[in-house]
Amino acid sequence: MTPHLEAIVNARLVGADGLYTLRMASGRFSAIESQVGELNASAEQLDARGNLVSAPFVEPHIHLDAALTAGEPHWNRSGTLFEGIECWAERKALLSREDVIGRAEQTLKLFAAHGIQYVRTHVDVTDPQLTALQAMVEVRERVRDFVDLQIVAFPQEGILSFPKGPELMSRALELGADVIGGIPHFEFTRDYGVESVKLLMDLAQAHDCLVDVHCDEIDDPQSRFLEVLAAEALSRDYGSRVTASHTCAMHSYDQAYCSRLFRLLQKAGLRFVALPTENLHLQGRFDGYPKRRGITRVPELLDAGLKVCFGQDSIRDPWYPMGNGNLLRTLDVGLHACHMLGIERIESALELVTDNGAAALNLSDYGIAVGRPARCMVLHGHNPYQVLLNQSPVLASVRDGRCLVQRQISQPAVAGWE
Ligand code: 17E
Ligand code: FE2
């Protein structure tokens, strides 16, 4: 392990002018001091060199059990969610504990190298052996020093449409899953979909756990399970603990319906995860031209005061053959695809991969503030705009006062800014 840092000097902070020193003691931030000018860093200090220091990236939605299996046993040729599910069912039959642990840890190390310190993974529990779920519970312990991992019991092939689906969900929670998932748009019927949402909310309340549902990941404007999830969250006063992932069908809802829906979403206060790279790839596959983007209404949700974050969803798996662990890439694609390159959106863009992700994960001790765990990263640029232009990997990642990652970037900062 690297030694404890005494401070980070010459740091810029989001939304603040000037340079700062962030002091740390016993793994927590102990003081945040405004500097008069530039300081020379001592051996126990990290020099941010005027770059932006932010709370760590949060990856709110990834499927680690399937990570790095693209092409096994064959490639997804159509690019649809549905062929992905079929490929995965074949690969799932071959899973072993070692296989899952190896790929999950490799992926989490890659994430850590990109400044991610909090991850929520969905793990397929439509498997009578629950091989991946049990392995992931082990992974959560093995990676504790560099990442906080939340595990979602995710019923990839349905809760009511899969043999003993409800029992598998309960067993997964007993074995240590933190969050309960669902996939109502993939259940055999609309009625099953509605019933599955009620069932998973009952289970969440009984186990006092969080909820994160794959909700309406389809271009069908008739897929309206988000309203069911939101109404259940509202009536149970559970909204801050419920996350709706994907909600792609919202892209295809008509305006009148959306207007009614947004009233409910605001009352319920649930959280949203958009997966821009993944859904640009998977959605629109049944369209001629024009082809829908299939991404949920990110700016509209934000403007309605709701918390929305971006996630990667996949890294080289049966659904998506790309991915490198860098959330700045996901953010860049998402801002483009969602018409979010207005200056205010750019200036607040990092929220989508930091604070709003922390809200989706219900993290209580997240952020740069005195008394909180000394976890942060140094980004390449003086402000969010420059960071987005540079697209560099993080310059440093600090966890509980120790450097996890430190790298020099040879590439010059964006032309015209220095
Ligand atoms: N499973 C699913 O239902 N949807 C996805 N986008 C992935 C897995 C990656
Ligand atoms: Fe997903």
JSON list of C-alpha atoms and ligand atoms in Angstrom, two decimals, residues 61-63 81 122 154 156 214 217 245-246 275 278-279 282 312-314 319, ligand 2:
[
{"chain": "A", "resi": 61, "resn": "HIS", "atom": "CA", "xyz": [-24.86, 0.35, -13.66]},
{"chain": "A", "resi": 62, "resn": "ILE", "atom": "CA", "xyz": [-22.66, -2.42, -15.01]},
{"chain": "A", "resi": 63, "resn": "HIS", "atom": "CA", "xyz": [-23.13, -6.14, -15.59]},
{"chain": "A", "resi": 81, "resn": "LEU", "atom": "CA", "xyz": [-31.05, -6.71, -26.60]},
{"chain": "A", "resi": 122, "resn": "HIS", "atom": "CA", "xyz": [-26.41, -6.18, -11.78]},
{"chain": "A", "resi": 154, "resn": "PHE", "atom": "CA", "xyz": [-31.14, -9.02, -11.44]},
{"chain": "A", "resi": 156, "resn": "GLN", "atom": "CA", "xyz": [-32.39, -11.33, -16.62]},
{"chain": "A", "resi": 214, "resn": "HIS", "atom": "CA", "xyz": [-34.27, -2.44, -15.73]},
{"chain": "A", "resi": 217, "resn": "GLU", "atom": "CA", "xyz": [-35.51, -1.03, -22.15]},
{"chain": "A", "resi": 245, "resn": "SER", "atom": "CA", "xyz": [-32.52, 2.14, -15.23]},
{"chain": "A", "resi": 246, "resn": "HIS", "atom": "CA", "xyz": [-32.69, 2.55, -19.01]},
{"chain": "A", "resi": 275, "resn": "LEU", "atom": "CA", "xyz": [-26.88, 4.19, -20.46]},
{"chain": "A", "resi": 278, "resn": "GLU", "atom": "CA", "xyz": [-25.25, 0.92, -24.75]},
{"chain": "A", "resi": 279, "resn": "ASN", "atom": "CA", "xyz": [-28.71, 2.10, -25.75]},
{"chain": "A", "resi": 282, "resn": "LEU", "atom": "CA", "xyz": [-29.10, -1.63, -28.87]},
{"chain": "A", "resi": 312, "resn": "GLN", "atom": "CA", "xyz": [-21.60, 2.14, -18.96]},
{"chain": "A", "resi": 313, "resn": "ASP", "atom": "CA", "xyz": [-23.89, -0.92, -18.64]},
{"chain": "A", "resi": 314, "resn": "SER", "atom": "CA", "xyz": [-21.49, -3.24, -20.46]},
{"chain": "A", "resi": 319, "resn": "TRP", "atom": "CA", "xyz": [-24.82, -6.84, -25.63]},
{"chain": "B", "resi": 2, "resn": "FE2", "atom": "FE", "xyz": [-28.35, -3.02, -17.76]}
]
